[in-house]
Tab-separated table of C-alpha atoms in Angstrom:
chain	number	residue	atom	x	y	z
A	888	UNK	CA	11.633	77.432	267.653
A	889	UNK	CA	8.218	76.780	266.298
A	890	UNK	CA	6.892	78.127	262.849
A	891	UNK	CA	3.379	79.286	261.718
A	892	UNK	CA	3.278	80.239	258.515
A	893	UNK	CA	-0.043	81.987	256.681
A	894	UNK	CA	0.024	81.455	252.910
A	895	UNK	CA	-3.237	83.498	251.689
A	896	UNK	CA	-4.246	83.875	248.134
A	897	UNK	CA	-3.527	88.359	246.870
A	898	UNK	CA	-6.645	90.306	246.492
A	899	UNK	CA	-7.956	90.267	243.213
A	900	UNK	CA	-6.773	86.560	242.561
A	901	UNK	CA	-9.480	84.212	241.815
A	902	UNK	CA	-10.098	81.216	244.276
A	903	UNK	CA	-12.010	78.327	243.432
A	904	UNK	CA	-11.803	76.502	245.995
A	905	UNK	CA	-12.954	79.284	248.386
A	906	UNK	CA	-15.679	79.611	246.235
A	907	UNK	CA	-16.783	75.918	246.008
A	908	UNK	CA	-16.308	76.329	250.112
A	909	UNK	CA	-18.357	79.387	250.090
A	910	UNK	CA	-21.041	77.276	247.741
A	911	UNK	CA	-21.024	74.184	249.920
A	912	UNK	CA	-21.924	76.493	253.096
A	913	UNK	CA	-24.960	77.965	251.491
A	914	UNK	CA	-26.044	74.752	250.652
A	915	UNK	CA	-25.530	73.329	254.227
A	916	UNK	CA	-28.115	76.105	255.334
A	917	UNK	CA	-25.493	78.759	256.368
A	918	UNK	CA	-26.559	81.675	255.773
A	919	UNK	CA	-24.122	84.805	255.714
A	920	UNK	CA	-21.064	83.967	254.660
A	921	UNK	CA	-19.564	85.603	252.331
A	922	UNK	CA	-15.717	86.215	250.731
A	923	UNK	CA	-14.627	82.575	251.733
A	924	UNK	CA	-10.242	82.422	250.928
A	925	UNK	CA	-8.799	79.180	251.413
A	926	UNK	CA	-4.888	79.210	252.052
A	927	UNK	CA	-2.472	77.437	253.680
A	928	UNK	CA	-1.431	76.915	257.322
A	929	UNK	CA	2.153	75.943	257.389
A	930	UNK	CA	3.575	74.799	260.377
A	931	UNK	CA	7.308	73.343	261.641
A	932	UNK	CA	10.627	73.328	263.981
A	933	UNK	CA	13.350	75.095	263.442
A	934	UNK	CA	16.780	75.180	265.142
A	935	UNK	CA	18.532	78.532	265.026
A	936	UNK	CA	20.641	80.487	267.423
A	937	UNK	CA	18.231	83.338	267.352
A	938	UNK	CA	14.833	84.491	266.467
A	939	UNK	CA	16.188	86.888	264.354
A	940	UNK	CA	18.473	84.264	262.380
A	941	UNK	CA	14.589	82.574	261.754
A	942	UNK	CA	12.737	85.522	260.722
A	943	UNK	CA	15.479	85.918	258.121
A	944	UNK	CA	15.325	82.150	257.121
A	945	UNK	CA	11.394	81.821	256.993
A	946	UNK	CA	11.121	84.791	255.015
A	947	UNK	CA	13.859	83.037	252.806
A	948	UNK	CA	11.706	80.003	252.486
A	949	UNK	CA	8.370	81.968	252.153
A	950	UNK	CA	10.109	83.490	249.076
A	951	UNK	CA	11.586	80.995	247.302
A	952	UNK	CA	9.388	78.182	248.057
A	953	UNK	CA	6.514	78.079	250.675
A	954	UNK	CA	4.383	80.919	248.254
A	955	UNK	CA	4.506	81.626	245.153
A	956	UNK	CA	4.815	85.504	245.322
A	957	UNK	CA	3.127	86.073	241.796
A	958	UNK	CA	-0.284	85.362	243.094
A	959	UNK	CA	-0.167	84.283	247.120
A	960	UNK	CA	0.895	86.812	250.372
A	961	UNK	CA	2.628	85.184	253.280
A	962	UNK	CA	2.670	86.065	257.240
A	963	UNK	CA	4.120	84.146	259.570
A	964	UNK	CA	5.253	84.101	263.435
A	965	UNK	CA	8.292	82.506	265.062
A	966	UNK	CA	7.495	81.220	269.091
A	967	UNK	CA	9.971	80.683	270.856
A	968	UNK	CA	9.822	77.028	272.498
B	1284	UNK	CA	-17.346	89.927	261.810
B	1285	UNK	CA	-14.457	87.807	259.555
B	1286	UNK	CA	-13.439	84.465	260.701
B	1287	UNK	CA	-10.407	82.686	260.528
B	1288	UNK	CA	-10.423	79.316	260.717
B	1289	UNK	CA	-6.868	76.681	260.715
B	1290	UNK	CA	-7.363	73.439	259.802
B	1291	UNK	CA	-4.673	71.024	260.862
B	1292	UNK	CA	-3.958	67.390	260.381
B	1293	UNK	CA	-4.069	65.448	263.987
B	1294	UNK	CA	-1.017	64.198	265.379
B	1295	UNK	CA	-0.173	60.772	264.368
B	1296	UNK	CA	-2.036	61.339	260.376
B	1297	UNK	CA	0.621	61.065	258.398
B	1298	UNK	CA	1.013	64.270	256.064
B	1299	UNK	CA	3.192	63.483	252.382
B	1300	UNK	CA	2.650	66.995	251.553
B	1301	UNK	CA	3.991	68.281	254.671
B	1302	UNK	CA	7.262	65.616	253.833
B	1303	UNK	CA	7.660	66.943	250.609
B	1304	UNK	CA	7.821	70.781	251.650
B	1305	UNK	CA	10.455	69.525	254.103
B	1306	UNK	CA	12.453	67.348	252.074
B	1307	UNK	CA	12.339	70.300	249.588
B	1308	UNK	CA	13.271	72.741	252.112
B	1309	UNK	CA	16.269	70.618	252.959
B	1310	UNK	CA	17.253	70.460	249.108
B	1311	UNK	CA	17.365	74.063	248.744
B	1312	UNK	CA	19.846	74.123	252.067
B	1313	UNK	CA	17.385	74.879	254.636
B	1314	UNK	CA	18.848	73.349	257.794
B	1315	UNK	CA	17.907	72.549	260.954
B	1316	UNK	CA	13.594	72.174	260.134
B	1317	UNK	CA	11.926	69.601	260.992
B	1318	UNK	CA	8.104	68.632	261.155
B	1319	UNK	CA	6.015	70.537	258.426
B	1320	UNK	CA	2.598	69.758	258.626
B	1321	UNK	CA	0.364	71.580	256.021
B	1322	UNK	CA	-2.763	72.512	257.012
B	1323	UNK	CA	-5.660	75.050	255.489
B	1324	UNK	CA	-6.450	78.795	256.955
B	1325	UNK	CA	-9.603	79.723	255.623
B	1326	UNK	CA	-10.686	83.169	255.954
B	1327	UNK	CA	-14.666	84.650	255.310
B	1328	UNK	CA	-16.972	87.355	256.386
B	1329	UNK	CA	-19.919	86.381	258.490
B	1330	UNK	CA	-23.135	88.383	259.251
B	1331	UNK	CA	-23.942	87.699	262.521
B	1332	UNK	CA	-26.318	89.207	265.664
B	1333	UNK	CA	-23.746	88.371	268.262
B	1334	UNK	CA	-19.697	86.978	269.069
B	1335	UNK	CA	-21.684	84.199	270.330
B	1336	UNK	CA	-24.017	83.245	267.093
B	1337	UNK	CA	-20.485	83.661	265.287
B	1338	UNK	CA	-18.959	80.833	267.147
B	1339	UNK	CA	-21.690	78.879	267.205
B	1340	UNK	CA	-22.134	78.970	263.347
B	1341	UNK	CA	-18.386	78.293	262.787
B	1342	UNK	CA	-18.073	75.612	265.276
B	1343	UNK	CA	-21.110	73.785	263.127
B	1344	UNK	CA	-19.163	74.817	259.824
B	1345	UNK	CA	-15.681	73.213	261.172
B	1346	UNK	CA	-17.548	70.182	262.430
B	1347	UNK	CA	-20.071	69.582	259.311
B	1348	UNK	CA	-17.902	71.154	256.303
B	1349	UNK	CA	-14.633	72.822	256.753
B	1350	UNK	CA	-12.791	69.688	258.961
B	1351	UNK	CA	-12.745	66.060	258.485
B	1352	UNK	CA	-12.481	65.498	262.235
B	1353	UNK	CA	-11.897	62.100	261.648
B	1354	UNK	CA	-7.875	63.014	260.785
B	1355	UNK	CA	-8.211	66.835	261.354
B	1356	UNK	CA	-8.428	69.219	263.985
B	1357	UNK	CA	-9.731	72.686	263.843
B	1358	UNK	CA	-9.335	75.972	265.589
B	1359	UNK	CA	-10.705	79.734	264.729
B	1360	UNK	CA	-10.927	83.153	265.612
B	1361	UNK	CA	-13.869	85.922	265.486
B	1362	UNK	CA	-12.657	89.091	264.396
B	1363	UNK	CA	-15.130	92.215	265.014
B	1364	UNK	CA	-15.048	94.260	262.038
């Protein structure tokens, strides 16, 4: 099965880099834009028996390694393949 | 109108941080993963006339900013809000 996995800074957390983003895109001309996040986009294979055997081990991972729950949300989506 | 955009590495562009996350997923007894690429999903608010000025502007933001489409691909969604 095939992983997507959306790490997003909380609300309330500061993000530089969204705001050096958000920064670069005004300069560029864009005009607009506001509330720039950047986060991560994790994706990978799995091999399980069932979906529900990967929800349980991606939420596993998301905990204990893929976010750091202090300061970062995850979401992800298991498709089947 | 919020945007999300997903910026991946193309296939074939080696990814070490992708390796790492799996090789540490593996340590901590993950089995059965394979492939982690690590990408970015940035997220902003755009002020916009139209869907179609939205894509437009993003598609210039990917190509000019957000993506180095030299190794990296791009995708995104327009949200109505």
């Amino acid at each position: 099965m095939k992983v997507k996995a959306y790490i997003t800074l909380k609300e309330g957390v500061l993000d530089p880099q969204g705001k050096a983003v958000e920064h670069a895109l005004l300069s560029l001309g864009f005009q607009g834009v506001s509330g720039v996040r950047v986060g991560k986009y994790i994706t990978f294979d799995i091999q399980v028996r069932s979906e529900a055997q990967a929800r349980d081990q991606v939420e596993k991972m998301c905990q204990k390694l893929l976010a750091n729950t202090t300061i970062e949300s995850y979401q992800f989506e298991i498709i089947q393949s």
